[in-house]
PDB file of C-alpha atoms in Angstrom:
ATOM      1  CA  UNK A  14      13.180  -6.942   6.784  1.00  0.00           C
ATOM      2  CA  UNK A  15      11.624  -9.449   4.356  1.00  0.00           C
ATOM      3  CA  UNK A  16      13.989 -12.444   6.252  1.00  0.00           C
ATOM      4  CA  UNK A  17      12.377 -11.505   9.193  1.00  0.00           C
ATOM      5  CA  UNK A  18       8.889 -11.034   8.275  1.00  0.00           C
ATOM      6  CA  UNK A  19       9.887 -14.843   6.740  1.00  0.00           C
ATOM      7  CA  UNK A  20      10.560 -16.335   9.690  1.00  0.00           C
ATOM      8  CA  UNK A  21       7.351 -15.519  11.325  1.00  0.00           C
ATOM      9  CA  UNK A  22       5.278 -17.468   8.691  1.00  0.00           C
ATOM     10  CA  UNK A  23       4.036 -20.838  10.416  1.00  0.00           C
ATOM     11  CA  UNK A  24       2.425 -23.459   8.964  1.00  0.00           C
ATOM     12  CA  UNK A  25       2.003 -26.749   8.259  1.00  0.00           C
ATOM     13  CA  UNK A  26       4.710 -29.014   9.331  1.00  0.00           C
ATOM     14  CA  UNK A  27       4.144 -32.304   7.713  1.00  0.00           C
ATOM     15  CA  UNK A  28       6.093 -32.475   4.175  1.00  0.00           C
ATOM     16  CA  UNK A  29       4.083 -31.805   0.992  1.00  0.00           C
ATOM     17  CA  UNK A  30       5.401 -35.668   0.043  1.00  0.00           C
ATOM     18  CA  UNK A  31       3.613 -37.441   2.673  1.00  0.00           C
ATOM     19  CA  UNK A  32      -0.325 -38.012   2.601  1.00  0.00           C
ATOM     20  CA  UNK A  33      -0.953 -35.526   5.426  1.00  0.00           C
ATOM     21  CA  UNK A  34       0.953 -32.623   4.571  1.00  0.00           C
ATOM     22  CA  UNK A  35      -0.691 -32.994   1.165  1.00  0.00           C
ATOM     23  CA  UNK A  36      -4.413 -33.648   2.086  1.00  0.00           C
ATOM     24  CA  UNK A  37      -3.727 -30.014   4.452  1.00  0.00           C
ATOM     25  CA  UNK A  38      -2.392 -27.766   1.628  1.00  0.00           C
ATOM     26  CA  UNK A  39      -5.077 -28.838  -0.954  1.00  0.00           C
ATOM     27  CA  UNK A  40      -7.394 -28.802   1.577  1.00  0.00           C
ATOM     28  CA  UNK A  41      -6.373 -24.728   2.874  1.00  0.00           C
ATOM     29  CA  UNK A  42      -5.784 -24.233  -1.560  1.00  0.00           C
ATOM     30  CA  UNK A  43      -8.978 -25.228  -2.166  1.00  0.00           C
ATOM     31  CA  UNK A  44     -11.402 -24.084  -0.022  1.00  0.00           C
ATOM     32  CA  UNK A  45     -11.724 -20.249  -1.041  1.00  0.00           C
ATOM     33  CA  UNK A  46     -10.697 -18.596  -4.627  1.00  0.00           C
ATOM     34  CA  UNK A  47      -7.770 -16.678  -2.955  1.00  0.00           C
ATOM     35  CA  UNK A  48      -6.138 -20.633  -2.534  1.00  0.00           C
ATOM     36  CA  UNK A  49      -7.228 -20.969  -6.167  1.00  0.00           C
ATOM     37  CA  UNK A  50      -5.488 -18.142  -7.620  1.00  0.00           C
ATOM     38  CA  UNK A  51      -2.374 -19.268  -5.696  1.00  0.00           C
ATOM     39  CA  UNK A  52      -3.095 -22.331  -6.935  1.00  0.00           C
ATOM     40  CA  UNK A  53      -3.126 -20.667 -10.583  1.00  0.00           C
ATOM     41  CA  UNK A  54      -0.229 -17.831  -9.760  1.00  0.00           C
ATOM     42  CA  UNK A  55       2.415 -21.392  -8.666  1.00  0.00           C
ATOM     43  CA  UNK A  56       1.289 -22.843 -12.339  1.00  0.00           C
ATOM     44  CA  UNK A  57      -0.795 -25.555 -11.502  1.00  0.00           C
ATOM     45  CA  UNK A  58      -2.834 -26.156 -14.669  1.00  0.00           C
ATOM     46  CA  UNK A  59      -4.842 -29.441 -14.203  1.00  0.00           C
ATOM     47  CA  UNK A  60      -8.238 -29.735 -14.908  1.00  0.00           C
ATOM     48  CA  UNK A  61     -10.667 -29.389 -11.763  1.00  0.00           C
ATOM     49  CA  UNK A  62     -11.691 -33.042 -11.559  1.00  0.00           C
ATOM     50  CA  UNK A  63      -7.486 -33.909 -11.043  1.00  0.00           C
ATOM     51  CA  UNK A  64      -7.660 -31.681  -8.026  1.00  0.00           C
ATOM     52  CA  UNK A  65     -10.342 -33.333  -7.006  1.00  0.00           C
ATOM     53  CA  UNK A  66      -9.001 -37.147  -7.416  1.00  0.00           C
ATOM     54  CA  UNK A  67      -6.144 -35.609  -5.275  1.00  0.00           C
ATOM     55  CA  UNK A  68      -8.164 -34.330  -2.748  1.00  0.00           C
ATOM     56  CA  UNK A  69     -10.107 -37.957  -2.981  1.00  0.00           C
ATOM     57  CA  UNK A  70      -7.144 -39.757  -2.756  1.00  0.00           C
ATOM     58  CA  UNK A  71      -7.666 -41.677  -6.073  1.00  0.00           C
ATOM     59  CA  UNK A  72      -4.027 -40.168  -7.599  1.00  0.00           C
ATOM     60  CA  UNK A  73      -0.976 -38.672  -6.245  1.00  0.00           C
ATOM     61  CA  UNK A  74       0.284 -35.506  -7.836  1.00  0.00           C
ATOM     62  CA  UNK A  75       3.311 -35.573  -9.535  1.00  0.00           C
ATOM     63  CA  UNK A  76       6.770 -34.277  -8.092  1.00  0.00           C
ATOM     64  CA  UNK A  77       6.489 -31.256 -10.298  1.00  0.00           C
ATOM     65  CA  UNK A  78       3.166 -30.802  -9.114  1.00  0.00           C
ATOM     66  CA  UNK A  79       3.734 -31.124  -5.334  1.00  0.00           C
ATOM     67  CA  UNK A  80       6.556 -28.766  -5.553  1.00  0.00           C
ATOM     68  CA  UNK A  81       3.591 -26.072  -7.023  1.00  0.00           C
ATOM     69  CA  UNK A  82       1.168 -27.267  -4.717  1.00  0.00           C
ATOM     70  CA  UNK A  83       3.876 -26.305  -1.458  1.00  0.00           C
ATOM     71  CA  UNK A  84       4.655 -23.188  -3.037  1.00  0.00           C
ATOM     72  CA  UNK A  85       0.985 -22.146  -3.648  1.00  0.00           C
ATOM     73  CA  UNK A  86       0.613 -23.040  -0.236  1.00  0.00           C
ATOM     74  CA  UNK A  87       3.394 -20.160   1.020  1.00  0.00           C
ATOM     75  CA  UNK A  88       2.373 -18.060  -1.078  1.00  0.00           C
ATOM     76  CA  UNK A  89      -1.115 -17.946  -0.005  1.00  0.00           C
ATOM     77  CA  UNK A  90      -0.679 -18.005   3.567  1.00  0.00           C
ATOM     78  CA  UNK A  91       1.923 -15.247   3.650  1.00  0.00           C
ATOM     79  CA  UNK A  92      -0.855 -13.066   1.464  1.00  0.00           C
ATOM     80  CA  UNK A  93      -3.216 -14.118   4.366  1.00  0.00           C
ATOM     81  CA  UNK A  94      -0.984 -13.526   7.040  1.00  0.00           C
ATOM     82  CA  UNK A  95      -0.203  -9.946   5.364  1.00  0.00           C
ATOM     83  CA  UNK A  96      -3.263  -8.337   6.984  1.00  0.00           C
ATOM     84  CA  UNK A  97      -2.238  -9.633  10.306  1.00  0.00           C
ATOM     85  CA  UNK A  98       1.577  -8.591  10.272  1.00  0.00           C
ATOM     86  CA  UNK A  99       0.496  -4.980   8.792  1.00  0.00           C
ATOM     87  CA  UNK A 100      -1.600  -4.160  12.076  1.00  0.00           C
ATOM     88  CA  UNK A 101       0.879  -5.929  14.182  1.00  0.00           C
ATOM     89  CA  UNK A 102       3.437  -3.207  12.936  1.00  0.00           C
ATOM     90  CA  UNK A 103       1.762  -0.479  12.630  1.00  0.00           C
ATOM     91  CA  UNK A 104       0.481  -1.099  15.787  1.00  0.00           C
ATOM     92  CA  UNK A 105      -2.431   1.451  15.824  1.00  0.00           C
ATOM     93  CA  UNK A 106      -0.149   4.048  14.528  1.00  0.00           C
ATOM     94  CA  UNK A 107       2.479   3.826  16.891  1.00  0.00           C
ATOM     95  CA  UNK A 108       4.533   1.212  15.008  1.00  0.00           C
ATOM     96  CA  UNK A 109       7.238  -0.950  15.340  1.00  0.00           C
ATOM     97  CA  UNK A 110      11.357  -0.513  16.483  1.00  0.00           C
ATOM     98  CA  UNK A 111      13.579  -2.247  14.760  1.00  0.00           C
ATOM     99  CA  UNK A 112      17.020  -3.185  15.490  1.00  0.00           C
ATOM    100  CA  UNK A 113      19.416  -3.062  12.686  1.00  0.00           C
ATOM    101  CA  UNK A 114      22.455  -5.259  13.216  1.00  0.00           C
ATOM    102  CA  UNK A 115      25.448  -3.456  10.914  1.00  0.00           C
ATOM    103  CA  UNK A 116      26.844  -5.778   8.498  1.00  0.00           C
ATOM    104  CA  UNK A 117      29.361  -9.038  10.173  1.00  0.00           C
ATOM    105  CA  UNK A 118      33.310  -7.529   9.866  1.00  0.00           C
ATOM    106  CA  UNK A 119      34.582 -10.795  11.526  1.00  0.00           C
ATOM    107  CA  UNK A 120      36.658 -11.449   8.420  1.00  0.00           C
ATOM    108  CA  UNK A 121      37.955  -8.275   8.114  1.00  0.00           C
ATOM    109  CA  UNK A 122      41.809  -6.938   8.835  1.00  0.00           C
ATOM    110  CA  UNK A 123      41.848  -5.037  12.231  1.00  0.00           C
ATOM    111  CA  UNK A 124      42.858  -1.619  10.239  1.00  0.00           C
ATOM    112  CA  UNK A 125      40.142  -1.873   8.032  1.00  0.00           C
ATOM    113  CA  UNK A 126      37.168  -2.761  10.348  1.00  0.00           C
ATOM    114  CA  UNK A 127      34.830  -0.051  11.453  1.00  0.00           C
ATOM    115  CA  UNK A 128      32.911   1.061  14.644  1.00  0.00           C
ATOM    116  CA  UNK A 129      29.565   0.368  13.590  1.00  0.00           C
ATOM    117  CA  UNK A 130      26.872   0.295  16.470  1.00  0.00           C
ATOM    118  CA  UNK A 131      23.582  -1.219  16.558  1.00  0.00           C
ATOM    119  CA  UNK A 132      20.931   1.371  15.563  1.00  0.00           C
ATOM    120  CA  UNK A 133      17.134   1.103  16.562  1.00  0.00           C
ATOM    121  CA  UNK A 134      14.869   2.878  14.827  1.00  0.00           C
ATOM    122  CA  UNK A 135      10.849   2.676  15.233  1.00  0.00           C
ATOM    123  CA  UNK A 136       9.059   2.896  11.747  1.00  0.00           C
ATOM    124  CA  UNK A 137       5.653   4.212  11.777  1.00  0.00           C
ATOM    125  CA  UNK A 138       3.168   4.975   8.695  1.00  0.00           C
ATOM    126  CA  UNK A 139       2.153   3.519   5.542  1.00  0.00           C
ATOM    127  CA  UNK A 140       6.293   2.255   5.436  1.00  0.00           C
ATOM    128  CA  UNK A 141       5.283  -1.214   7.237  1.00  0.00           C
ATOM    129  CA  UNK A 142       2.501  -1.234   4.825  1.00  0.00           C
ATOM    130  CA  UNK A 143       4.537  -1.394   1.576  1.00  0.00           C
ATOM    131  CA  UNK A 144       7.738  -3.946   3.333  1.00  0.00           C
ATOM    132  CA  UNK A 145       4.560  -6.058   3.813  1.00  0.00           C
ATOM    133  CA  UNK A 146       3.205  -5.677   0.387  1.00  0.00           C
ATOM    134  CA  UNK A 147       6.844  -6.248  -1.244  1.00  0.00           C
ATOM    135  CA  UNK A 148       7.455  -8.843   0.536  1.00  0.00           C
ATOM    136  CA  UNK A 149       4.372 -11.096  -0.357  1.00  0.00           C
ATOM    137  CA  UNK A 150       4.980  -9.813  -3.792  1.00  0.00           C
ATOM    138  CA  UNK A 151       8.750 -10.672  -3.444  1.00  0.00           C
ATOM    139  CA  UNK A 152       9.379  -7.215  -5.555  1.00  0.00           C
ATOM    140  CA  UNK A 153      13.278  -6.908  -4.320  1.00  0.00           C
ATOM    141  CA  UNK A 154      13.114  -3.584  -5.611  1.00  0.00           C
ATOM    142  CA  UNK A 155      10.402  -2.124  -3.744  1.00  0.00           C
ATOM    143  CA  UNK A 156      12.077  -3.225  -1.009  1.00  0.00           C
ATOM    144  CA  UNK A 157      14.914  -1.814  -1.422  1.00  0.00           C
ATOM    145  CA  UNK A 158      12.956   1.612  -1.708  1.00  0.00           C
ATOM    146  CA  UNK A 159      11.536   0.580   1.450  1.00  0.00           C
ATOM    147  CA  UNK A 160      15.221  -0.108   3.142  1.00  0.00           C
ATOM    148  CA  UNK A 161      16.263   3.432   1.427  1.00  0.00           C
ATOM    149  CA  UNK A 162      13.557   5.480   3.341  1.00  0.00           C
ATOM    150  CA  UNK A 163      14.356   3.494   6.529  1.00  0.00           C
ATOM    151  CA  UNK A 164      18.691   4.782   6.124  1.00  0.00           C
ATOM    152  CA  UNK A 165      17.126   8.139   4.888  1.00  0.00           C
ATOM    153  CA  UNK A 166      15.799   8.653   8.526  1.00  0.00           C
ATOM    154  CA  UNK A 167      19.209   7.522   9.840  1.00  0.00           C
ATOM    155  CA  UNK A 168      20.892  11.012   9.520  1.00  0.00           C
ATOM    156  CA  UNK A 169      24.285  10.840   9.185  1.00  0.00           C
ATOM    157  CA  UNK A 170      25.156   6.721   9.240  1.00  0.00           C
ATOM    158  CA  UNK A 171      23.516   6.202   6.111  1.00  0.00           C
ATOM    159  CA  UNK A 172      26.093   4.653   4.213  1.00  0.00           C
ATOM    160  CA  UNK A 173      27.304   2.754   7.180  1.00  0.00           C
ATOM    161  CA  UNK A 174      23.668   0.255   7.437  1.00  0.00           C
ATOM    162  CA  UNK A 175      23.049  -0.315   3.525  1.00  0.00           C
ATOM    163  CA  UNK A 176      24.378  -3.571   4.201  1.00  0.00           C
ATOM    164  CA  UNK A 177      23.589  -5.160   7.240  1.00  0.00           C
ATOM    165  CA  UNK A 178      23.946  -8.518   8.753  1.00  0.00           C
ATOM    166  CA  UNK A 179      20.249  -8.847  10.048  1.00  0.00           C
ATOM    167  CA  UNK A 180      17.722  -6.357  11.019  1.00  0.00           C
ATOM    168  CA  UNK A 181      15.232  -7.286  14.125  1.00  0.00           C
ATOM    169  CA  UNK A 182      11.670  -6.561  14.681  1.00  0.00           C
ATOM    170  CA  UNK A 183       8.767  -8.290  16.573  1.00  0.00           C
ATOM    171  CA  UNK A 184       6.135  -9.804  14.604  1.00  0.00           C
TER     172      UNK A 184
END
């Protein structure tokens, strides 16, 4: 679910290295103290004037520091796109199906592959509210609680989709 909700982040295109990609992410980091704290959570620790001179074009971050700067950027606009996706999904409490693809047996001897089917499975209440929440945390394990409740509702295949080889869902 998380790989998913992943490929729906856009963004900006142009590279953190050249002079536009970097002049966009300071510029969405720095206008509003959620970019900040990103900023602060992707351990960039110059002084204020250094962002500025950055933002002025007088110096050029280091690599270390343009590898923060991009994953600031991420990280804050998947915690801004979090609102979005939530009432995409829930989708005014009739929520969302998924598609869960059972895990890829193309490498496995005839007499040991199984008949697994593709299951759909619509996910309503607070559920799409804490994948969304794990996922901009990147808690793994909450997510995996998550994944649990989703086989839970699966009756009697439960075993058969803890794996999987991708699991679909508009966004």
């Amino acid at each position: 679910m998380a790989i998913t909700l992943e490929q729906a982040v856009t963004g900006i295109k142009s590279p953190v290295t050249t002079a536009r990609g970097l002049a966009a992410r300071l510029r969405y980091l720095t206008q509003s103290e959620g970019g900040r704290e990103a900023m602060a959570r992707a351990g960039i620790t110059v002084r204020p004037d250094t962002v500025d001179n950055w933002i002025a074009k007088k110096t050029v971050p280091r690599r270390g520091n343009l590898e923060k700067i991009d994953a600031a950027y991420w990280d804050y606009r998947r915690r801004n796109l979090a609102k979005e996706f939530k009432a995409r999904l829930n989708d005014d409490g009739r929520g969302t199906e998924i598609e869960i693809f059972p895990v890829d047996q193309s490498q496995v001897e005839q007499k040991y592959k199984r008949d697994i089917q593709i299951r759909r499975k619509n996910i309503r209440g607070t559920l799409w509210n804490a994948v969304v929440d794990a996922w901009v945390e990147g808690d793994e394990n909450a997510l995996d609680i998550c994944w649990d409740e989703v086989l839970n509702e699966l009756d009697s295949d439960y075993d058969s989709y803890t794996f999987v080889s991708a699991v679909g869902f508009g966004v």
